[in-house]
């Protein structure tokens, strides 16, 4: 597996007992590589602020990922500027940690990411958070008109095509008379 485009390793031995804040920002080259990876026109900014703290199960990272980027409309391919501002709540768990019993997740359960036991990758965490926040099928303001012109009907315009399509309406009409 190749190294992530945006990697900011934080060594575990630098994380003390108290909470510590770490700020990261992607360089122009990293942003260009991330745009290619995620099929974006561009990533103009990607920043993360994380508060790191040890707990019994690993390293907890809470914070925020912000980004400015440009997606393509899935219909017209026009540029769609997007801003991302996502909270982060992760638990980094050593990949070689022994698997225990199943645990019950509560509402404060954190998403987990594995790490090699020596360092956690906050850059990859920020990149994945950004990607998950994106609309997978972005549509621009002209998409509906282009689809209509191509003969694609919206869900509201679809009429049932089977033999029973009007049966419910006819039954209601008979019951009302």
Short mmCIF file of C-alpha atoms in Angstrom, two decimals:
data_model
loop_
_atom_site.label_atom_id
_atom_site.label_comp_id
_atom_site.label_asym_id
_atom_site.label_seq_id
_atom_site.Cartn_x
_atom_site.Cartn_y
_atom_site.Cartn_z
CA UNK A 1 0.00 0.00 0.00
CA UNK A 2 1.39 3.41 -0.92
CA UNK A 3 1.72 6.28 1.51
CA UNK A 4 -1.23 8.69 1.72
CA UNK A 5 -1.02 11.92 -0.26
CA UNK A 6 -1.46 14.00 2.91
CA UNK A 7 0.34 12.38 5.83
CA UNK A 8 0.96 14.08 9.17
CA UNK A 9 2.30 11.48 11.53
CA UNK A 10 2.05 12.17 15.23
CA UNK A 11 4.28 9.85 17.22
CA UNK A 12 2.55 8.15 20.12
CA UNK A 13 5.47 8.79 22.46
CA UNK A 14 4.91 12.57 22.06
CA UNK A 15 1.33 12.35 23.35
CA UNK A 16 1.40 12.81 27.10
CA UNK A 17 -1.26 12.17 29.70
CA UNK A 18 -3.00 15.53 29.17
CA UNK A 19 -4.80 16.84 26.11
CA UNK A 20 -2.68 18.46 23.39
CA UNK A 21 -3.75 20.46 20.32
CA UNK A 22 -2.25 19.78 16.89
CA UNK A 23 -2.90 21.91 13.78
CA UNK A 24 -2.21 20.65 10.27
CA UNK A 25 -2.54 22.08 6.75
CA UNK A 26 -2.06 20.44 3.36
CA UNK A 27 0.52 21.86 0.95
CA UNK A 28 -0.33 22.72 -2.67
CA UNK A 29 1.19 19.44 -3.90
CA UNK A 30 -0.72 17.42 -1.29
CA UNK A 31 -3.98 19.18 -2.20
CA UNK A 32 -3.44 18.46 -5.91
CA UNK A 33 -2.82 14.76 -5.14
CA UNK A 34 -5.94 14.62 -2.95
CA UNK A 35 -8.01 16.22 -5.73
CA UNK A 36 -6.85 13.48 -8.09
CA UNK A 37 -7.54 10.73 -5.52
CA UNK A 38 -11.07 11.90 -4.78
CA UNK A 39 -12.01 12.97 -8.33
CA UNK A 40 -12.24 16.69 -7.53
CA UNK A 41 -11.43 19.62 -9.78
CA UNK A 42 -9.31 21.10 -6.99
CA UNK A 43 -8.71 21.23 -3.26
CA UNK A 44 -7.87 24.85 -2.50
CA UNK A 45 -7.47 24.46 1.27
CA UNK A 46 -7.49 21.58 3.75
CA UNK A 47 -6.84 22.20 7.45
CA UNK A 48 -7.35 20.24 10.61
CA UNK A 49 -7.30 21.07 14.29
CA UNK A 50 -7.16 18.08 16.62
CA UNK A 51 -7.13 17.72 20.40
CA UNK A 52 -5.29 14.50 21.21
CA UNK A 53 -5.61 12.51 24.41
CA UNK A 54 -4.80 8.98 25.51
CA UNK A 55 -7.51 6.69 26.82
CA UNK A 56 -7.63 3.02 27.77
CA UNK A 57 -8.46 1.89 24.21
CA UNK A 58 -6.03 4.08 22.25
CA UNK A 59 -5.64 7.71 21.25
CA UNK A 60 -8.71 9.95 21.01
CA UNK A 61 -8.68 12.80 18.48
CA UNK A 62 -11.44 15.40 18.56
CA UNK A 63 -11.52 18.55 16.54
CA UNK A 64 -12.51 20.00 13.19
CA UNK A 65 -11.58 19.63 9.52
CA UNK A 66 -12.18 22.55 7.18
CA UNK A 67 -11.65 22.71 3.44
CA UNK A 68 -12.43 24.69 0.32
CA UNK A 69 -12.62 22.67 -2.86
CA UNK A 70 -14.27 22.39 -6.26
CA UNK A 71 -16.39 19.41 -7.30
CA UNK A 72 -17.86 18.70 -10.74
CA UNK A 73 -21.60 18.59 -11.35
CA UNK A 74 -22.44 14.96 -12.22
CA UNK A 75 -24.70 16.13 -15.05
CA UNK A 76 -23.01 19.16 -16.62
CA UNK A 77 -19.46 18.86 -15.23
CA UNK A 78 -19.58 22.55 -14.31
CA UNK A 79 -17.41 23.62 -11.37
CA UNK A 80 -19.17 23.64 -8.00
CA UNK A 81 -17.30 25.40 -5.17
CA UNK A 82 -17.78 23.59 -1.85
CA UNK A 83 -16.79 24.43 1.71
CA UNK A 84 -16.38 21.69 4.29
CA UNK A 85 -16.53 22.28 8.04
CA UNK A 86 -16.79 18.91 9.80
CA UNK A 87 -16.37 17.87 13.42
CA UNK A 88 -13.98 14.98 14.04
CA UNK A 89 -14.27 12.36 16.78
CA UNK A 90 -11.90 9.43 16.25
CA UNK A 91 -10.22 6.75 18.30
CA UNK A 92 -6.93 5.46 16.92
CA UNK A 93 -6.45 1.82 17.88
CA UNK A 94 -3.21 -0.12 17.42
CA UNK A 95 -3.63 -2.60 14.56
CA UNK A 96 -1.80 -5.27 16.54
CA UNK A 97 -4.03 -4.83 19.60
CA UNK A 98 -5.63 -8.10 20.71
CA UNK A 99 -9.27 -8.40 19.73
CA UNK A 100 -11.49 -8.50 22.77
CA UNK A 101 -15.12 -9.20 23.32
CA UNK A 102 -17.70 -7.27 21.38
CA UNK A 103 -18.44 -3.97 23.05
CA UNK A 104 -21.71 -2.10 23.19
CA UNK A 105 -21.51 1.26 21.43
CA UNK A 106 -23.19 4.22 23.06
CA UNK A 107 -24.05 7.60 21.58
CA UNK A 108 -20.55 8.87 22.41
CA UNK A 109 -18.95 6.03 20.42
CA UNK A 110 -16.09 7.19 18.25
CA UNK A 111 -15.20 6.09 14.74
CA UNK A 112 -11.99 4.09 14.82
CA UNK A 113 -8.88 4.16 12.67
CA UNK A 114 -6.03 1.71 12.93
CA UNK A 115 -2.41 2.71 13.39
CA UNK A 116 0.89 0.84 13.42
CA UNK A 117 1.45 1.29 17.14
CA UNK A 118 4.13 3.97 16.73
CA UNK A 119 2.29 6.94 15.16
CA UNK A 120 -1.17 8.10 14.15
CA UNK A 121 -1.78 9.83 10.81
CA UNK A 122 -3.79 13.01 11.29
CA UNK A 123 -3.38 13.97 7.62
CA UNK A 124 -5.11 10.84 6.40
CA UNK A 125 -7.80 11.32 9.06
CA UNK A 126 -8.40 14.87 7.75
CA UNK A 127 -8.46 13.70 4.11
CA UNK A 128 -10.98 10.93 4.84
CA UNK A 129 -13.15 13.29 6.90
CA UNK A 130 -13.20 15.78 4.01
CA UNK A 131 -14.09 13.07 1.48
CA UNK A 132 -16.91 11.67 3.61
CA UNK A 133 -18.43 15.16 3.96
CA UNK A 134 -18.81 15.59 0.19
CA UNK A 135 -22.02 15.09 -1.76
CA UNK A 136 -21.36 11.96 -3.83
CA UNK A 137 -23.66 13.19 -6.63
CA UNK A 138 -23.36 16.99 -6.71
CA UNK A 139 -25.70 18.82 -9.07
CA UNK A 140 -25.29 22.36 -10.26
CA UNK A 141 -28.05 24.90 -10.89
CA UNK A 142 -28.36 23.90 -14.59
CA UNK A 143 -28.56 20.13 -13.99
CA UNK A 144 -32.36 19.86 -13.90
CA UNK A 145 -32.77 21.79 -17.18
CA UNK A 146 -30.12 19.68 -18.92
CA UNK A 147 -31.73 16.45 -17.71
CA UNK A 148 -35.20 17.59 -18.79
CA UNK A 149 -33.87 18.57 -22.23
CA UNK A 150 -32.33 15.08 -22.52
CA UNK A 151 -35.73 13.51 -21.73
CA UNK A 152 -34.96 12.40 -18.19
CA UNK A 153 -38.01 12.78 -15.95
CA UNK A 154 -37.91 13.58 -12.26
CA UNK A 155 -39.30 11.20 -9.63
CA UNK A 156 -42.33 13.45 -9.25
CA UNK A 157 -43.12 13.13 -12.96
CA UNK A 158 -42.90 9.34 -13.10
CA UNK A 159 -46.23 7.56 -13.63
CA UNK A 160 -46.68 3.84 -12.90
CA UNK A 161 -46.63 1.76 -16.07
CA UNK A 162 -48.35 -1.42 -14.91
CA UNK A 163 -51.96 -2.53 -15.35
CA UNK A 164 -52.86 -1.75 -11.74
CA UNK A 165 -51.66 1.86 -11.88
CA UNK A 166 -55.11 3.45 -11.64
CA UNK A 167 -56.79 0.75 -9.59
CA UNK A 168 -56.37 2.43 -6.21
CA UNK A 169 -57.91 5.67 -7.45
CA UNK A 170 -60.84 3.82 -9.03
CA UNK A 171 -61.51 1.87 -5.82
CA UNK A 172 -61.45 5.05 -3.76
CA UNK A 173 -63.83 6.67 -6.22
CA UNK A 174 -66.30 3.74 -5.97
CA UNK A 175 -66.17 3.70 -2.17
CA UNK A 176 -66.89 7.42 -2.08
CA UNK A 177 -70.08 7.09 -4.24
#
